[in-house]
Structures are given as C-alpha cells and as structure tokens.
PDB file of N, CA and C in Angstrom:
ATOM      1  N   MET A   1       0.844  -1.178   0.000  1.00  0.00           N
ATOM      2  CA  MET A   1       0.000   0.000   0.000  1.00  0.00           C
ATOM      3  C   MET A   1       0.888   1.239   0.000  1.00  0.00           C
ATOM      4  N   ALA A   2       0.625   2.147  -0.888  1.00  0.00           N
ATOM      5  CA  ALA A   2       1.353   3.409  -0.945  1.00  0.00           C
ATOM      6  C   ALA A   2       0.565   4.490  -0.209  1.00  0.00           C
ATOM      7  N   ILE A   3       1.283   5.381   0.407  1.00  0.00           N
ATOM      8  CA  ILE A   3       0.640   6.491   1.103  1.00  0.00           C
ATOM      9  C   ILE A   3       1.120   7.772   0.448  1.00  0.00           C
ATOM     10  N   PHE A   4       0.172   8.591   0.032  1.00  0.00           N
ATOM     11  CA  PHE A   4       0.512   9.826  -0.643  1.00  0.00           C
ATOM     12  C   PHE A   4      -0.024  11.015   0.143  1.00  0.00           C
ATOM     13  N   LEU A   5       0.816  11.974   0.363  1.00  0.00           N
ATOM     14  CA  LEU A   5       0.439  13.220   1.009  1.00  0.00           C
ATOM     15  C   LEU A   5       0.709  14.320  -0.004  1.00  0.00           C
ATOM     16  N   THR A   6      -0.324  15.073  -0.329  1.00  0.00           N
ATOM     17  CA  THR A   6      -0.175  16.138  -1.316  1.00  0.00           C
ATOM     18  C   THR A   6      -0.469  17.483  -0.678  1.00  0.00           C
ATOM     19  N   LYS A   7      -0.284  18.543  -1.439  1.00  0.00           N
ATOM     20  CA  LYS A   7      -0.583  19.883  -0.935  1.00  0.00           C
ATOM     21  C   LYS A   7      -2.074  20.049  -0.651  1.00  0.00           C
ATOM     22  N   ASP A   8      -2.904  19.184  -1.214  1.00  0.00           N
ATOM     23  CA  ASP A   8      -4.348  19.256  -1.007  1.00  0.00           C
ATOM     24  C   ASP A   8      -4.850  18.351   0.125  1.00  0.00           C
ATOM     25  N   SER A   9      -3.951  17.560   0.722  1.00  0.00           N
ATOM     26  CA  SER A   9      -4.348  16.651   1.797  1.00  0.00           C
ATOM     27  C   SER A   9      -4.872  17.443   2.993  1.00  0.00           C
ATOM     28  N   LYS A  10      -5.946  16.913   3.580  1.00  0.00           N
ATOM     29  CA  LYS A  10      -6.525  17.517   4.785  1.00  0.00           C
ATOM     30  C   LYS A  10      -6.240  16.564   5.934  1.00  0.00           C
ATOM     31  N   VAL A  11      -5.455  17.027   6.889  1.00  0.00           N
ATOM     32  CA  VAL A  11      -4.891  16.156   7.918  1.00  0.00           C
ATOM     33  C   VAL A  11      -5.568  16.329   9.275  1.00  0.00           C
ATOM     34  N   LEU A  12      -5.928  15.187   9.886  1.00  0.00           N
ATOM     35  CA  LEU A  12      -6.370  15.136  11.280  1.00  0.00           C
ATOM     36  C   LEU A  12      -5.199  14.642  12.106  1.00  0.00           C
ATOM     37  N   VAL A  13      -5.003  15.235  13.283  1.00  0.00           N
ATOM     38  CA  VAL A  13      -3.929  14.817  14.171  1.00  0.00           C
ATOM     39  C   VAL A  13      -4.530  14.122  15.385  1.00  0.00           C
ATOM     40  N   GLN A  14      -4.397  12.808  15.438  1.00  0.00           N
ATOM     41  CA  GLN A  14      -4.876  12.059  16.592  1.00  0.00           C
ATOM     42  C   GLN A  14      -3.857  12.245  17.717  1.00  0.00           C
ATOM     43  N   GLY A  15      -4.321  12.770  18.852  1.00  0.00           N
ATOM     44  CA  GLY A  15      -3.427  13.061  19.966  1.00  0.00           C
ATOM     45  C   GLY A  15      -2.803  14.439  19.883  1.00  0.00           C
ATOM     46  N   MET A  16      -3.437  15.344  19.159  1.00  0.00           N
ATOM     47  CA  MET A  16      -2.888  16.680  18.943  1.00  0.00           C
ATOM     48  C   MET A  16      -2.693  17.468  20.231  1.00  0.00           C
ATOM     49  N   THR A  17      -3.475  17.204  21.249  1.00  0.00           N
ATOM     50  CA  THR A  17      -3.414  18.026  22.464  1.00  0.00           C
ATOM     51  C   THR A  17      -2.327  17.580  23.435  1.00  0.00           C
ATOM     52  N   GLY A  18      -1.656  16.464  23.166  1.00  0.00           N
ATOM     53  CA  GLY A  18      -0.535  16.030  24.004  1.00  0.00           C
ATOM     54  C   GLY A  18       0.735  16.767  23.610  1.00  0.00           C
ATOM     55  N   ALA A  19       1.775  16.574  24.390  1.00  0.00           N
ATOM     56  CA  ALA A  19       3.039  17.288  24.156  1.00  0.00           C
ATOM     57  C   ALA A  19       3.620  17.008  22.768  1.00  0.00           C
ATOM     58  N   GLU A  20       3.740  15.732  22.395  1.00  0.00           N
ATOM     59  CA  GLU A  20       4.294  15.393  21.083  1.00  0.00           C
ATOM     60  C   GLU A  20       3.368  15.835  19.956  1.00  0.00           C
ATOM     61  N   GLY A  21       2.067  15.624  20.122  1.00  0.00           N
ATOM     62  CA  GLY A  21       1.107  16.036  19.104  1.00  0.00           C
ATOM     63  C   GLY A  21       1.131  17.530  18.862  1.00  0.00           C
ATOM     64  N   THR A  22       1.199  18.304  19.933  1.00  0.00           N
ATOM     65  CA  THR A  22       1.256  19.766  19.808  1.00  0.00           C
ATOM     66  C   THR A  22       2.544  20.192  19.109  1.00  0.00           C
ATOM     67  N   LYS A  23       3.664  19.607  19.527  1.00  0.00           N
ATOM     68  CA  LYS A  23       4.963  19.956  18.929  1.00  0.00           C
ATOM     69  C   LYS A  23       4.959  19.687  17.424  1.00  0.00           C
ATOM     70  N   HIS A  24       4.492  18.514  17.041  1.00  0.00           N
ATOM     71  CA  HIS A  24       4.533  18.157  15.624  1.00  0.00           C
ATOM     72  C   HIS A  24       3.453  18.879  14.818  1.00  0.00           C
ATOM     73  N   THR A  25       2.316  19.172  15.436  1.00  0.00           N
ATOM     74  CA  THR A  25       1.291  19.969  14.747  1.00  0.00           C
ATOM     75  C   THR A  25       1.849  21.354  14.438  1.00  0.00           C
ATOM     76  N   ARG A  26       2.536  21.931  15.399  1.00  0.00           N
ATOM     77  CA  ARG A  26       3.166  23.242  15.187  1.00  0.00           C
ATOM     78  C   ARG A  26       4.134  23.184  13.999  1.00  0.00           C
ATOM     79  N   ARG A  27       4.943  22.142  13.952  1.00  0.00           N
ATOM     80  CA  ARG A  27       5.920  22.008  12.862  1.00  0.00           C
ATOM     81  C   ARG A  27       5.232  21.791  11.511  1.00  0.00           C
ATOM     82  N   MET A  28       4.169  20.969  11.517  1.00  0.00           N
ATOM     83  CA  MET A  28       3.450  20.720  10.261  1.00  0.00           C
ATOM     84  C   MET A  28       2.771  21.988   9.757  1.00  0.00           C
ATOM     85  N   LEU A  29       2.130  22.726  10.663  1.00  0.00           N
ATOM     86  CA  LEU A  29       1.501  23.989  10.255  1.00  0.00           C
ATOM     87  C   LEU A  29       2.556  24.952   9.705  1.00  0.00           C
ATOM     88  N   GLY A  30       3.704  24.992  10.359  1.00  0.00           N
ATOM     89  CA  GLY A  30       4.783  25.875   9.910  1.00  0.00           C
ATOM     90  C   GLY A  30       5.315  25.531   8.540  1.00  0.00           C
ATOM     91  N   SER A  31       5.195  24.266   8.158  1.00  0.00           N
ATOM     92  CA  SER A  31       5.689  23.857   6.838  1.00  0.00           C
ATOM     93  C   SER A  31       4.590  23.857   5.782  1.00  0.00           C
ATOM     94  N   GLY A  32       3.385  24.296   6.174  1.00  0.00           N
ATOM     95  CA  GLY A  32       2.312  24.443   5.197  1.00  0.00           C
ATOM     96  C   GLY A  32       1.325  23.299   5.113  1.00  0.00           C
ATOM     97  N   THR A  33       1.442  22.315   5.991  1.00  0.00           N
ATOM     98  CA  THR A  33       0.481  21.210   5.990  1.00  0.00           C
ATOM     99  C   THR A  33      -0.898  21.734   6.365  1.00  0.00           C
ATOM    100  N   GLN A  34      -1.911  21.262   5.672  1.00  0.00           N
ATOM    101  CA  GLN A  34      -3.289  21.684   5.929  1.00  0.00           C
ATOM    102  C   GLN A  34      -3.869  20.837   7.069  1.00  0.00           C
ATOM    103  N   ILE A  35      -3.645  21.284   8.307  1.00  0.00           N
ATOM    104  CA  ILE A  35      -4.189  20.605   9.482  1.00  0.00           C
ATOM    105  C   ILE A  35      -5.624  21.101   9.647  1.00  0.00           C
ATOM    106  N   VAL A  36      -6.586  20.187   9.573  1.00  0.00           N
ATOM    107  CA  VAL A  36      -7.997  20.593   9.660  1.00  0.00           C
ATOM    108  C   VAL A  36      -8.610  20.305  11.020  1.00  0.00           C
ATOM    109  N   GLY A  37      -7.899  19.563  11.867  1.00  0.00           N
ATOM    110  CA  GLY A  37      -8.425  19.276  13.195  1.00  0.00           C
ATOM    111  C   GLY A  37      -7.590  18.258  13.928  1.00  0.00           C
ATOM    112  N   GLY A  38      -7.927  18.128  15.209  1.00  0.00           N
ATOM    113  CA  GLY A  38      -7.304  17.130  16.051  1.00  0.00           C
ATOM    114  C   GLY A  38      -8.372  16.199  16.587  1.00  0.00           C
ATOM    115  N   VAL A  39      -7.938  15.095  17.176  1.00  0.00           N
ATOM    116  CA  VAL A  39      -8.868  14.131  17.754  1.00  0.00           C
ATOM    117  C   VAL A  39      -8.442  13.834  19.191  1.00  0.00           C
ATOM    118  N   ASN A  40      -9.360  14.089  20.105  1.00  0.00           N
ATOM    119  CA  ASN A  40      -9.179  13.739  21.516  1.00  0.00           C
ATOM    120  C   ASN A  40     -10.567  13.706  22.138  1.00  0.00           C
ATOM    121  N   PRO A  41     -11.103  12.526  22.424  1.00  0.00           N
ATOM    122  CA  PRO A  41     -12.471  12.432  22.940  1.00  0.00           C
ATOM    123  C   PRO A  41     -12.714  13.257  24.204  1.00  0.00           C
ATOM    124  N   ARG A  42     -11.685  13.400  25.045  1.00  0.00           N
ATOM    125  CA  ARG A  42     -11.860  14.161  26.286  1.00  0.00           C
ATOM    126  C   ARG A  42     -11.866  15.666  26.068  1.00  0.00           C
ATOM    127  N   LYS A  43     -11.387  16.136  24.923  1.00  0.00           N
ATOM    128  CA  LYS A  43     -11.315  17.571  24.665  1.00  0.00           C
ATOM    129  C   LYS A  43     -12.139  17.990  23.449  1.00  0.00           C
ATOM    130  N   ALA A  44     -13.037  17.112  23.024  1.00  0.00           N
ATOM    131  CA  ALA A  44     -13.887  17.398  21.857  1.00  0.00           C
ATOM    132  C   ALA A  44     -14.672  18.675  22.068  1.00  0.00           C
ATOM    133  N   GLY A  45     -14.811  19.447  21.003  1.00  0.00           N
ATOM    134  CA  GLY A  45     -15.570  20.689  21.055  1.00  0.00           C
ATOM    135  C   GLY A  45     -14.720  21.908  21.358  1.00  0.00           C
ATOM    136  N   GLN A  46     -13.487  21.704  21.719  1.00  0.00           N
ATOM    137  CA  GLN A  46     -12.588  22.815  22.008  1.00  0.00           C
ATOM    138  C   GLN A  46     -11.808  23.192  20.756  1.00  0.00           C
ATOM    139  N   ASP A  47     -11.233  24.373  20.780  1.00  0.00           N
ATOM    140  CA  ASP A  47     -10.249  24.783  19.781  1.00  0.00           C
ATOM    141  C   ASP A  47      -8.914  24.897  20.503  1.00  0.00           C
ATOM    142  N   VAL A  48      -7.851  24.457  19.854  1.00  0.00           N
ATOM    143  CA  VAL A  48      -6.510  24.584  20.403  1.00  0.00           C
ATOM    144  C   VAL A  48      -5.783  25.647  19.599  1.00  0.00           C
ATOM    145  N   ASP A  49      -5.161  26.595  20.295  1.00  0.00           N
ATOM    146  CA  ASP A  49      -4.401  27.654  19.633  1.00  0.00           C
ATOM    147  C   ASP A  49      -2.964  27.185  19.445  1.00  0.00           C
ATOM    148  N   ILE A  50      -2.579  27.042  18.186  1.00  0.00           N
ATOM    149  CA  ILE A  50      -1.206  26.662  17.859  1.00  0.00           C
ATOM    150  C   ILE A  50      -0.588  27.837  17.106  1.00  0.00           C
ATOM    151  N   ASP A  51       0.172  28.637  17.825  1.00  0.00           N
ATOM    152  CA  ASP A  51       0.843  29.803  17.238  1.00  0.00           C
ATOM    153  C   ASP A  51      -0.115  30.691  16.455  1.00  0.00           C
ATOM    154  N   GLY A  52      -1.279  30.957  17.031  1.00  0.00           N
ATOM    155  CA  GLY A  52      -2.243  31.855  16.406  1.00  0.00           C
ATOM    156  C   GLY A  52      -3.229  31.189  15.464  1.00  0.00           C
ATOM    157  N   THR A  53      -3.110  29.892  15.270  1.00  0.00           N
ATOM    158  CA  THR A  53      -4.053  29.154  14.435  1.00  0.00           C
ATOM    159  C   THR A  53      -4.974  28.345  15.347  1.00  0.00           C
ATOM    160  N   ALA A  54      -6.271  28.595  15.260  1.00  0.00           N
ATOM    161  CA  ALA A  54      -7.242  27.842  16.059  1.00  0.00           C
ATOM    162  C   ALA A  54      -7.560  26.543  15.332  1.00  0.00           C
ATOM    163  N   VAL A  55      -7.258  25.426  15.976  1.00  0.00           N
ATOM    164  CA  VAL A  55      -7.489  24.109  15.380  1.00  0.00           C
ATOM    165  C   VAL A  55      -8.571  23.399  16.198  1.00  0.00           C
ATOM    166  N   PRO A  56      -9.688  23.007  15.568  1.00  0.00           N
ATOM    167  CA  PRO A  56     -10.758  22.348  16.310  1.00  0.00           C
ATOM    168  C   PRO A  56     -10.384  20.925  16.725  1.00  0.00           C
ATOM    169  N   VAL A  57     -10.936  20.506  17.862  1.00  0.00           N
ATOM    170  CA  VAL A  57     -10.716  19.155  18.363  1.00  0.00           C
ATOM    171  C   VAL A  57     -12.034  18.385  18.272  1.00  0.00           C
ATOM    172  N   PHE A  58     -11.975  17.192  17.690  1.00  0.00           N
ATOM    173  CA  PHE A  58     -13.151  16.348  17.515  1.00  0.00           C
ATOM    174  C   PHE A  58     -13.059  15.134  18.423  1.00  0.00           C
ATOM    175  N   GLY A  59     -14.200  14.524  18.682  1.00  0.00           N
ATOM    176  CA  GLY A  59     -14.258  13.373  19.560  1.00  0.00           C
ATOM    177  C   GLY A  59     -13.848  12.079  18.909  1.00  0.00           C
ATOM    178  N   SER A  60     -13.828  12.047  17.584  1.00  0.00           N
ATOM    179  CA  SER A  60     -13.464  10.825  16.870  1.00  0.00           C
ATOM    180  C   SER A  60     -12.947  11.172  15.478  1.00  0.00           C
ATOM    181  N   VAL A  61     -12.257  10.227  14.879  1.00  0.00           N
ATOM    182  CA  VAL A  61     -11.783  10.414  13.500  1.00  0.00           C
ATOM    183  C   VAL A  61     -12.982  10.555  12.568  1.00  0.00           C
ATOM    184  N   ALA A  62     -14.005   9.732  12.766  1.00  0.00           N
ATOM    185  CA  ALA A  62     -15.193   9.797  11.906  1.00  0.00           C
ATOM    186  C   ALA A  62     -15.832  11.177  11.958  1.00  0.00           C
ATOM    187  N   GLU A  63     -15.959  11.749  13.150  1.00  0.00           N
ATOM    188  CA  GLU A  63     -16.539  13.092  13.275  1.00  0.00           C
ATOM    189  C   GLU A  63     -15.660  14.121  12.581  1.00  0.00           C
ATOM    190  N   GLY A  64     -14.357  14.030  12.770  1.00  0.00           N
ATOM    191  CA  GLY A  64     -13.440  14.958  12.117  1.00  0.00           C
ATOM    192  C   GLY A  64     -13.514  14.874  10.608  1.00  0.00           C
ATOM    193  N   MET A  65     -13.617  13.649  10.081  1.00  0.00           N
ATOM    194  CA  MET A  65     -13.745  13.472   8.633  1.00  0.00           C
ATOM    195  C   MET A  65     -15.042  14.084   8.128  1.00  0.00           C
ATOM    196  N   GLU A  66     -16.121  13.820   8.844  1.00  0.00           N
ATOM    197  CA  GLU A  66     -17.436  14.331   8.434  1.00  0.00           C
ATOM    198  C   GLU A  66     -17.471  15.859   8.439  1.00  0.00           C
ATOM    199  N   ARG A  67     -16.874  16.472   9.437  1.00  0.00           N
ATOM    200  CA  ARG A  67     -16.961  17.925   9.597  1.00  0.00           C
ATOM    201  C   ARG A  67     -15.943  18.686   8.750  1.00  0.00           C
ATOM    202  N   THR A  68     -14.834  18.037   8.362  1.00  0.00           N
ATOM    203  CA  THR A  68     -13.765  18.773   7.684  1.00  0.00           C
ATOM    204  C   THR A  68     -13.399  18.234   6.308  1.00  0.00           C
ATOM    205  N   GLY A  69     -13.814  17.011   6.003  1.00  0.00           N
ATOM    206  CA  GLY A  69     -13.380  16.391   4.751  1.00  0.00           C
ATOM    207  C   GLY A  69     -11.969  15.829   4.837  1.00  0.00           C
ATOM    208  N   ALA A  70     -11.467  15.615   6.045  1.00  0.00           N
ATOM    209  CA  ALA A  70     -10.109  15.086   6.229  1.00  0.00           C
ATOM    210  C   ALA A  70      -9.932  13.776   5.471  1.00  0.00           C
ATOM    211  N   ASP A  71      -8.735  13.612   4.899  1.00  0.00           N
ATOM    212  CA  ASP A  71      -8.440  12.383   4.164  1.00  0.00           C
ATOM    213  C   ASP A  71      -7.121  11.737   4.604  1.00  0.00           C
ATOM    214  N   VAL A  72      -6.504  12.294   5.631  1.00  0.00           N
ATOM    215  CA  VAL A  72      -5.253  11.768   6.163  1.00  0.00           C
ATOM    216  C   VAL A  72      -5.295  11.890   7.682  1.00  0.00           C
ATOM    217  N   SER A  73      -4.747  10.898   8.357  1.00  0.00           N
ATOM    218  CA  SER A  73      -4.603  10.969   9.810  1.00  0.00           C
ATOM    219  C   SER A  73      -3.156  10.693  10.171  1.00  0.00           C
ATOM    220  N   VAL A  74      -2.661  11.440  11.150  1.00  0.00           N
ATOM    221  CA  VAL A  74      -1.343  11.187  11.717  1.00  0.00           C
ATOM    222  C   VAL A  74      -1.568  10.967  13.212  1.00  0.00           C
ATOM    223  N   ILE A  75      -0.817  10.047  13.788  1.00  0.00           N
ATOM    224  CA  ILE A  75      -1.098   9.621  15.163  1.00  0.00           C
ATOM    225  C   ILE A  75       0.071   9.946  16.094  1.00  0.00           C
ATOM    226  N   PHE A  76      -0.236  10.681  17.165  1.00  0.00           N
ATOM    227  CA  PHE A  76       0.711  10.995  18.236  1.00  0.00           C
ATOM    228  C   PHE A  76       0.024  10.709  19.566  1.00  0.00           C
ATOM    229  N   VAL A  77      -0.082   9.440  19.905  1.00  0.00           N
ATOM    230  CA  VAL A  77      -0.729   9.037  21.154  1.00  0.00           C
ATOM    231  C   VAL A  77       0.262   8.196  21.963  1.00  0.00           C
ATOM    232  N   PRO A  78       0.002   8.032  23.267  1.00  0.00           N
ATOM    233  CA  PRO A  78       0.878   7.167  24.063  1.00  0.00           C
ATOM    234  C   PRO A  78       0.869   5.736  23.513  1.00  0.00           C
ATOM    235  N   PRO A  79       1.958   5.007  23.727  1.00  0.00           N
ATOM    236  CA  PRO A  79       2.059   3.649  23.176  1.00  0.00           C
ATOM    237  C   PRO A  79       0.862   2.756  23.472  1.00  0.00           C
ATOM    238  N   LYS A  80       0.329   2.821  24.673  1.00  0.00           N
ATOM    239  CA  LYS A  80      -0.797   1.953  25.023  1.00  0.00           C
ATOM    240  C   LYS A  80      -2.046   2.255  24.200  1.00  0.00           C
ATOM    241  N   ALA A  81      -2.158   3.458  23.668  1.00  0.00           N
ATOM    242  CA  ALA A  81      -3.344   3.862  22.913  1.00  0.00           C
ATOM    243  C   ALA A  81      -3.167   3.743  21.402  1.00  0.00           C
ATOM    244  N   THR A  82      -1.986   3.347  20.963  1.00  0.00           N
ATOM    245  CA  THR A  82      -1.686   3.319  19.525  1.00  0.00           C
ATOM    246  C   THR A  82      -2.593   2.379  18.750  1.00  0.00           C
ATOM    247  N   ARG A  83      -2.738   1.163  19.227  1.00  0.00           N
ATOM    248  CA  ARG A  83      -3.570   0.189  18.497  1.00  0.00           C
ATOM    249  C   ARG A  83      -4.993   0.718  18.334  1.00  0.00           C
ATOM    250  N   ALA A  84      -5.566   1.230  19.410  1.00  0.00           N
ATOM    251  CA  ALA A  84      -6.935   1.753  19.355  1.00  0.00           C
ATOM    252  C   ALA A  84      -7.030   2.919  18.381  1.00  0.00           C
ATOM    253  N   ALA A  85      -6.012   3.782  18.340  1.00  0.00           N
ATOM    254  CA  ALA A  85      -6.030   4.922  17.426  1.00  0.00           C
ATOM    255  C   ALA A  85      -5.979   4.470  15.972  1.00  0.00           C
ATOM    256  N   VAL A  86      -5.134   3.478  15.686  1.00  0.00           N
ATOM    257  CA  VAL A  86      -5.041   2.954  14.322  1.00  0.00           C
ATOM    258  C   VAL A  86      -6.352   2.301  13.912  1.00  0.00           C
ATOM    259  N   VAL A  87      -6.921   1.476  14.787  1.00  0.00           N
ATOM    260  CA  VAL A  87      -8.185   0.807  14.489  1.00  0.00           C
ATOM    261  C   VAL A  87      -9.286   1.842  14.272  1.00  0.00           C
ATOM    262  N   GLU A  88      -9.315   2.892  15.084  1.00  0.00           N
ATOM    263  CA  GLU A  88     -10.321   3.939  14.917  1.00  0.00           C
ATOM    264  C   GLU A  88     -10.217   4.590  13.538  1.00  0.00           C
ATOM    265  N   ALA A  89      -8.990   4.921  13.117  1.00  0.00           N
ATOM    266  CA  ALA A  89      -8.799   5.546  11.812  1.00  0.00           C
ATOM    267  C   ALA A  89      -9.211   4.616  10.679  1.00  0.00           C
ATOM    268  N   VAL A  90      -8.836   3.362  10.776  1.00  0.00           N
ATOM    269  CA  VAL A  90      -9.208   2.379   9.752  1.00  0.00           C
ATOM    270  C   VAL A  90     -10.724   2.200   9.716  1.00  0.00           C
ATOM    271  N   ASP A  91     -11.338   2.050  10.870  1.00  0.00           N
ATOM    272  CA  ASP A  91     -12.798   1.875  10.942  1.00  0.00           C
ATOM    273  C   ASP A  91     -13.538   3.075  10.380  1.00  0.00           C
ATOM    274  N   ALA A  92     -12.963   4.272  10.535  1.00  0.00           N
ATOM    275  CA  ALA A  92     -13.591   5.485  10.004  1.00  0.00           C
ATOM    276  C   ALA A  92     -13.467   5.559   8.478  1.00  0.00           C
ATOM    277  N   GLY A  93     -12.561   4.755   7.917  1.00  0.00           N
ATOM    278  CA  GLY A  93     -12.401   4.732   6.461  1.00  0.00           C
ATOM    279  C   GLY A  93     -11.480   5.810   5.917  1.00  0.00           C
ATOM    280  N   ILE A  94     -10.622   6.349   6.755  1.00  0.00           N
ATOM    281  CA  ILE A  94      -9.695   7.378   6.259  1.00  0.00           C
ATOM    282  C   ILE A  94      -8.694   6.711   5.327  1.00  0.00           C
ATOM    283  N   GLY A  95      -8.325   7.411   4.299  1.00  0.00           N
ATOM    284  CA  GLY A  95      -7.408   6.832   3.292  1.00  0.00           C
ATOM    285  C   GLY A  95      -6.054   6.546   3.823  1.00  0.00           C
TER     286      GLY A  95
END
C-alpha cells in the first residue's frame, strides 16, 4: 500500500493536544500542511491555539472526517493507545 500526502491533503492529528502532538502539529503547520483538526475524545468541542491558528478538536476520527473532509490521519498518542487509534482511523475509512 502506498501512502501519498499532497498539498491538497486535509490532515487530522490524533493526539494533537498532548506534548508530542502539539509539537509536531506546530511544525506541520509551519511547513504548510493543511491541518484541519485534532482528535481527543476528552477535549472534543474545544479549539486549540497553535501559534495563532485555532485548530478544532473532535471526539473521533469519523466526526473529524465528516466535519472537515479530512483524508489523512497522523497519530501521536501514548504507546498503550496506539492500536486503538489505528483501528479507529481504519474503521472510520480514512485513506
């Protein structure tokens, strides 16, 4: 399976509100990646300010896809949550 990220890709960041997720979201935004939202069930409905950019947080990958048209997910969650995050993204049908 090939994975393609283009200038038109709309990216959801699973675990965006954690330390690693925030750090890498900041770097991706700085390089021009189109971050359309983050996923954290405990912080759903909030906006996170990343260097002046308000990024919405959704409760699930499926909700983020529905609300933003996201077609890519990147995962920054603790090791114990990785399997669940991958399964969630696959179940949501993200490319």
